[in-house]
CSV table of C-alpha atoms in Angstrom, one decimal:
chain,number,residue,atom,x,y,z
A,1,UNK,CA,100.3,85.7,94.9
A,2,UNK,CA,96.8,84.1,95.0
A,3,UNK,CA,95.3,87.6,95.0
A,4,UNK,CA,97.6,89.2,92.4
A,5,UNK,CA,96.0,90.3,89.2
A,6,UNK,CA,97.7,92.0,86.2
A,7,UNK,CA,95.7,94.9,84.9
A,8,UNK,CA,96.5,94.8,81.2
A,9,UNK,CA,97.0,98.6,81.1
A,10,UNK,CA,100.4,97.8,82.8
A,11,UNK,CA,101.5,95.9,79.6
A,12,UNK,CA,99.5,98.1,77.2
A,13,UNK,CA,101.4,97.2,74.1
A,14,UNK,CA,101.3,93.5,74.7
A,15,UNK,CA,98.5,92.0,72.5
A,16,UNK,CA,95.6,90.6,74.6
A,17,UNK,CA,96.1,87.0,73.4
A,18,UNK,CA,99.8,87.2,74.3
A,19,UNK,CA,99.0,88.8,77.7
A,20,UNK,CA,96.6,86.0,78.6
A,21,UNK,CA,99.1,83.4,77.5
A,22,UNK,CA,101.9,85.1,79.4
A,23,UNK,CA,99.9,85.2,82.6
A,24,UNK,CA,99.1,81.5,82.3
A,25,UNK,CA,102.7,80.6,81.6
A,26,UNK,CA,104.0,82.2,84.9
A,27,UNK,CA,101.0,81.1,87.0
A,28,UNK,CA,99.1,84.4,87.3
A,29,UNK,CA,95.4,83.5,87.5
A,30,UNK,CA,93.8,87.0,87.5
A,31,UNK,CA,93.6,89.6,84.8
A,32,UNK,CA,91.9,93.0,84.6
A,33,UNK,CA,90.9,93.8,81.0
A,34,UNK,CA,90.3,97.0,79.1
A,35,UNK,CA,87.5,97.5,76.6
A,36,UNK,CA,89.6,98.9,73.8
A,37,UNK,CA,92.1,96.1,73.9
A,38,UNK,CA,89.4,93.5,74.2
A,39,UNK,CA,87.8,95.0,71.1
A,40,UNK,CA,91.0,94.7,69.1
A,41,UNK,CA,91.2,91.0,70.0
A,42,UNK,CA,87.5,90.4,69.7
A,43,UNK,CA,85.0,90.0,72.6
A,44,UNK,CA,84.2,86.4,72.1
A,45,UNK,CA,87.7,85.4,71.3
A,46,UNK,CA,89.0,87.1,74.4
A,47,UNK,CA,86.4,85.4,76.5
A,48,UNK,CA,87.4,82.0,75.0
A,49,UNK,CA,91.1,82.6,75.5
A,50,UNK,CA,90.6,83.6,79.1
A,51,UNK,CA,88.5,80.4,79.8
A,52,UNK,CA,91.0,78.2,78.0
A,53,UNK,CA,93.9,79.6,80.0
A,54,UNK,CA,92.1,79.1,83.3
A,55,UNK,CA,92.2,82.8,84.1
A,56,UNK,CA,89.7,84.9,86.1
A,57,UNK,CA,88.8,88.3,84.8
A,58,UNK,CA,88.9,90.5,87.9
A,59,UNK,CA,87.5,93.7,86.3
A,60,UNK,CA,86.7,95.4,83.1
A,61,UNK,CA,87.8,99.0,82.5
A,62,UNK,CA,85.9,101.1,81.8
A,63,UNK,CA,82.5,102.6,81.7
A,64,UNK,CA,81.4,106.1,82.7
A,65,UNK,CA,82.2,109.4,80.9
A,66,UNK,CA,78.7,110.5,81.5
A,67,UNK,CA,79.1,113.9,79.7
A,68,UNK,CA,79.9,112.2,76.3
A,69,UNK,CA,77.3,111.8,73.6
A,70,UNK,CA,75.7,108.4,73.6
A,71,UNK,CA,76.9,107.7,77.1
A,72,UNK,CA,73.9,105.6,78.1
A,73,UNK,CA,74.2,103.2,75.1
A,74,UNK,CA,77.9,102.9,75.5
A,75,UNK,CA,77.6,102.0,79.2
A,76,UNK,CA,74.9,99.4,78.6
A,77,UNK,CA,77.2,97.8,76.1
A,78,UNK,CA,80.1,97.9,78.6
A,79,UNK,CA,77.9,96.1,81.1
A,80,UNK,CA,77.1,93.4,78.5
A,81,UNK,CA,80.8,93.1,77.6
A,82,UNK,CA,81.7,92.6,81.3
A,83,UNK,CA,79.0,89.9,81.6
A,84,UNK,CA,80.3,88.1,78.4
A,85,UNK,CA,83.9,88.1,79.8
A,86,UNK,CA,82.8,86.9,83.2
A,87,UNK,CA,84.1,90.1,84.8
A,88,UNK,CA,82.2,90.7,88.1
A,89,UNK,CA,83.1,94.4,88.1
A,90,UNK,CA,82.8,97.3,85.6
A,91,UNK,CA,84.9,100.2,86.7
A,92,UNK,CA,83.3,103.6,86.1
A,93,UNK,CA,85.3,106.8,85.4
A,94,UNK,CA,82.6,109.5,85.6
A,95,UNK,CA,83.9,112.2,83.3
A,96,UNK,CA,84.6,115.8,83.9
A,97,UNK,CA,82.6,119.0,83.7
A,98,UNK,CA,80.3,119.5,80.8
A,99,UNK,CA,81.7,121.8,78.1
A,100,UNK,CA,81.6,125.4,79.3
A,101,UNK,CA,80.4,124.5,82.8
A,102,UNK,CA,81.9,125.4,86.2
A,103,UNK,CA,79.2,123.6,88.2
A,104,UNK,CA,81.1,120.8,90.0
A,105,UNK,CA,78.1,120.0,92.3
A,106,UNK,CA,75.8,119.8,89.3
A,107,UNK,CA,78.2,117.5,87.5
A,108,UNK,CA,78.3,115.2,90.5
A,109,UNK,CA,74.5,115.1,90.6
A,110,UNK,CA,74.6,114.2,86.9
A,111,UNK,CA,76.9,111.2,87.7
A,112,UNK,CA,74.5,110.0,90.4
A,113,UNK,CA,71.6,110.2,88.0
A,114,UNK,CA,73.4,108.4,85.3
A,115,UNK,CA,74.5,105.6,87.5
A,116,UNK,CA,70.9,105.2,88.8
A,117,UNK,CA,69.9,104.7,85.1
A,118,UNK,CA,72.4,101.9,84.7
A,119,UNK,CA,71.6,100.0,87.9
A,120,UNK,CA,68.7,97.9,86.6
A,121,UNK,CA,70.7,96.6,83.6
A,122,UNK,CA,73.8,95.9,85.8
A,123,UNK,CA,71.7,94.0,88.3
A,124,UNK,CA,70.1,91.9,85.6
A,125,UNK,CA,73.5,91.2,84.0
A,126,UNK,CA,75.1,90.3,87.3
A,127,UNK,CA,77.7,93.0,87.0
A,128,UNK,CA,78.7,95.3,89.8
A,129,UNK,CA,79.4,98.9,89.0
A,130,UNK,CA,82.5,100.3,90.7
A,131,UNK,CA,82.7,104.1,91.0
A,132,UNK,CA,86.3,105.1,90.8
A,133,UNK,CA,87.5,108.4,92.3
A,134,UNK,CA,90.4,110.0,90.5
A,135,UNK,CA,92.9,112.5,91.8
A,136,UNK,CA,91.5,116.1,91.9
A,137,UNK,CA,93.9,117.2,89.1
A,138,UNK,CA,91.6,115.2,86.7
A,139,UNK,CA,88.3,116.8,87.9
A,140,UNK,CA,87.8,119.2,85.1
A,141,UNK,CA,88.2,116.8,82.2
A,142,UNK,CA,88.2,113.2,83.3
A,143,UNK,CA,86.4,112.7,86.7
A,144,UNK,CA,84.5,115.0,88.9
A,145,UNK,CA,84.4,112.2,91.5
A,146,UNK,CA,87.6,113.2,93.3
A,147,UNK,CA,87.5,111.5,96.7
A,148,UNK,CA,86.4,108.1,98.1
A,149,UNK,CA,83.8,110.0,100.0
A,150,UNK,CA,82.3,111.4,96.8
A,151,UNK,CA,82.1,107.9,95.4
A,152,UNK,CA,80.5,106.4,98.5
A,153,UNK,CA,77.9,109.2,98.6
A,154,UNK,CA,76.6,107.9,95.3
A,155,UNK,CA,77.2,104.2,95.8
A,156,UNK,CA,75.3,104.2,99.1
A,157,UNK,CA,72.1,105.1,97.2
A,158,UNK,CA,72.0,101.6,95.8
A,159,UNK,CA,72.4,98.0,97.0
A,160,UNK,CA,76.0,97.1,97.8
A,161,UNK,CA,76.0,94.1,95.5
A,162,UNK,CA,75.2,96.3,92.5
A,163,UNK,CA,77.1,99.5,93.1
A,164,UNK,CA,80.5,99.7,94.9
A,165,UNK,CA,83.7,101.7,94.7
A,166,UNK,CA,87.1,101.2,93.1
A,167,UNK,CA,90.0,102.0,95.4
A,168,UNK,CA,93.1,103.0,93.5
A,169,UNK,CA,96.2,104.0,95.4
A,170,UNK,CA,97.5,106.4,92.8
A,171,UNK,CA,94.4,108.5,93.0
A,172,UNK,CA,93.8,108.4,96.8
A,173,UNK,CA,97.2,108.3,98.5
A,174,UNK,CA,97.3,112.0,99.2
A,175,UNK,CA,94.0,112.2,101.2
A,176,UNK,CA,94.3,112.1,105.0
A,177,UNK,CA,90.6,111.2,105.2
A,178,UNK,CA,91.0,108.1,103.0
A,179,UNK,CA,91.6,105.7,106.0
A,180,UNK,CA,88.3,106.7,107.6
A,181,UNK,CA,86.5,106.4,104.2
A,182,UNK,CA,88.0,103.0,103.7
A,183,UNK,CA,86.5,101.9,107.0
A,184,UNK,CA,83.2,103.4,105.9
A,185,UNK,CA,83.4,101.5,102.6
A,186,UNK,CA,84.2,98.3,104.4
A,187,UNK,CA,81.3,98.6,106.8
A,188,UNK,CA,78.9,98.9,103.9
A,189,UNK,CA,80.6,96.1,101.9
A,190,UNK,CA,81.3,98.7,99.1
A,191,UNK,CA,84.9,97.9,98.0
A,192,UNK,CA,84.4,96.3,94.6
A,193,UNK,CA,87.9,96.7,93.2
A,194,UNK,CA,91.4,97.4,94.6
A,195,UNK,CA,94.1,98.7,92.2
A,196,UNK,CA,97.6,99.7,93.1
A,197,UNK,CA,100.2,101.9,91.4
A,198,UNK,CA,102.8,104.2,92.7
A,199,UNK,CA,103.1,108.0,92.3
A,200,UNK,CA,106.2,108.9,90.4
A,201,UNK,CA,107.6,112.4,90.5
A,202,UNK,CA,108.3,114.5,88.7
A,203,UNK,CA,105.1,113.8,86.8
A,204,UNK,CA,105.6,113.4,83.0
A,205,UNK,CA,104.0,115.8,80.6
A,206,UNK,CA,100.6,114.4,80.2
A,207,UNK,CA,100.1,113.6,83.9
A,208,UNK,CA,98.0,110.5,83.2
A,209,UNK,CA,101.2,108.6,82.6
A,210,UNK,CA,102.8,109.2,86.1
A,211,UNK,CA,101.8,105.8,87.5
A,212,UNK,CA,104.8,103.7,88.5
A,213,UNK,CA,105.3,100.0,89.3
A,214,UNK,CA,105.1,99.2,93.1
A,215,UNK,CA,108.1,100.7,94.9
A,216,UNK,CA,108.9,103.2,92.2
A,217,UNK,CA,107.3,106.2,94.0
A,218,UNK,CA,106.1,107.6,97.3
A,219,UNK,CA,102.8,105.7,98.1
A,220,UNK,CA,102.4,103.5,101.2
A,221,UNK,CA,101.1,100.6,99.2
A,222,UNK,CA,101.3,98.0,101.9
A,223,UNK,CA,99.4,100.3,104.3
A,224,UNK,CA,96.6,100.6,101.7
A,225,UNK,CA,96.5,96.8,101.2
A,226,UNK,CA,96.3,96.3,105.0
A,227,UNK,CA,93.6,98.9,105.3
A,228,UNK,CA,91.4,97.4,102.6
A,229,UNK,CA,92.0,94.0,104.2
A,230,UNK,CA,90.9,95.4,107.6
A,231,UNK,CA,87.8,96.8,105.9
A,232,UNK,CA,86.9,93.3,104.9
A,233,UNK,CA,88.0,93.2,101.3
A,234,UNK,CA,89.4,89.8,100.3
A,235,UNK,CA,89.3,90.1,96.6
A,236,UNK,CA,91.9,90.6,93.9
A,237,UNK,CA,94.7,93.2,94.0
A,238,UNK,CA,95.3,94.6,90.5
A,239,UNK,CA,98.5,96.3,89.6
A,240,UNK,CA,97.5,99.0,87.1
A,241,UNK,CA,100.3,101.2,85.7
A,242,UNK,CA,100.4,103.8,83.0
A,243,UNK,CA,103.9,104.8,82.2
A,244,UNK,CA,105.7,105.2,78.8
A,245,UNK,CA,108.9,103.6,80.1
A,246,UNK,CA,107.0,100.5,81.3
A,247,UNK,CA,105.0,100.2,78.1
A,248,UNK,CA,108.1,100.3,76.0
A,249,UNK,CA,109.5,97.1,77.6
A,250,UNK,CA,108.6,93.5,76.6
A,251,UNK,CA,105.4,92.4,78.3
A,252,UNK,CA,106.7,89.3,79.9
A,253,UNK,CA,109.6,91.2,81.4
A,254,UNK,CA,107.2,93.8,82.9
A,255,UNK,CA,104.9,91.1,84.2
A,256,UNK,CA,107.7,89.3,86.0
A,257,UNK,CA,109.0,92.5,87.6
A,258,UNK,CA,105.5,93.5,88.5
A,259,UNK,CA,105.0,90.2,90.3
A,260,UNK,CA,108.3,90.7,92.2
A,261,UNK,CA,107.5,94.2,93.2
A,262,UNK,CA,104.0,93.2,94.3
A,263,UNK,CA,105.5,90.7,96.7
A,264,UNK,CA,108.0,93.3,98.0
A,265,UNK,CA,105.8,96.3,98.4
A,266,UNK,CA,102.1,95.3,98.5
A,267,UNK,CA,101.5,91.7,99.7
């Protein structure tokens, strides 16, 4: 359990202060935070609560969405928020196609250019940018970076300690090339964040909420964990689940089941 981290998306309706207290109460030492929930609690208050509880912030979600108006200023703020929270990693979800565009290659070039603009600020803040590829079904509206190879092609343009990749089992499990790409990522020291969730079918309406607790779906979660280990990654393993049935349950109950399923299916 020393590597286990609860991504607070898994217990989305549990207030941040209660989530931090709950993790401390059951001996969980890692937590992945989300900007919207941190904002509700207050940035400085959240940072203080984390310190007082003895927790480590393993990542902050999320930056990116480079097609949105004001994307640069928002991402600079996100980097500063990560630094204030002591989060070593800011996860980037790149955004989809610009409105009215069908140019996927051009959209990916735009992502690369945007990240290059952020690198100096991230380096100065001591925050590592983690490019997260999402499942191809999200390419049009949420993330044109659809494979680990796409993410590495951009990350490798920058120093590894400033730009890496986020490996998320929900988004990558389907790709038969992912194992070779994980080895590539490991050789370059590029794995900045590792998140696990299962793929539950049938997907609910609004496919974003099809992420299940470990063991609830069809993903070879332990194989992924062994592969990232073999690639040299020794950092936290975040469980990050989006599912209405999970969110509707008491947070402490979900946390305890998540810990159990992590041991059974991931560790």
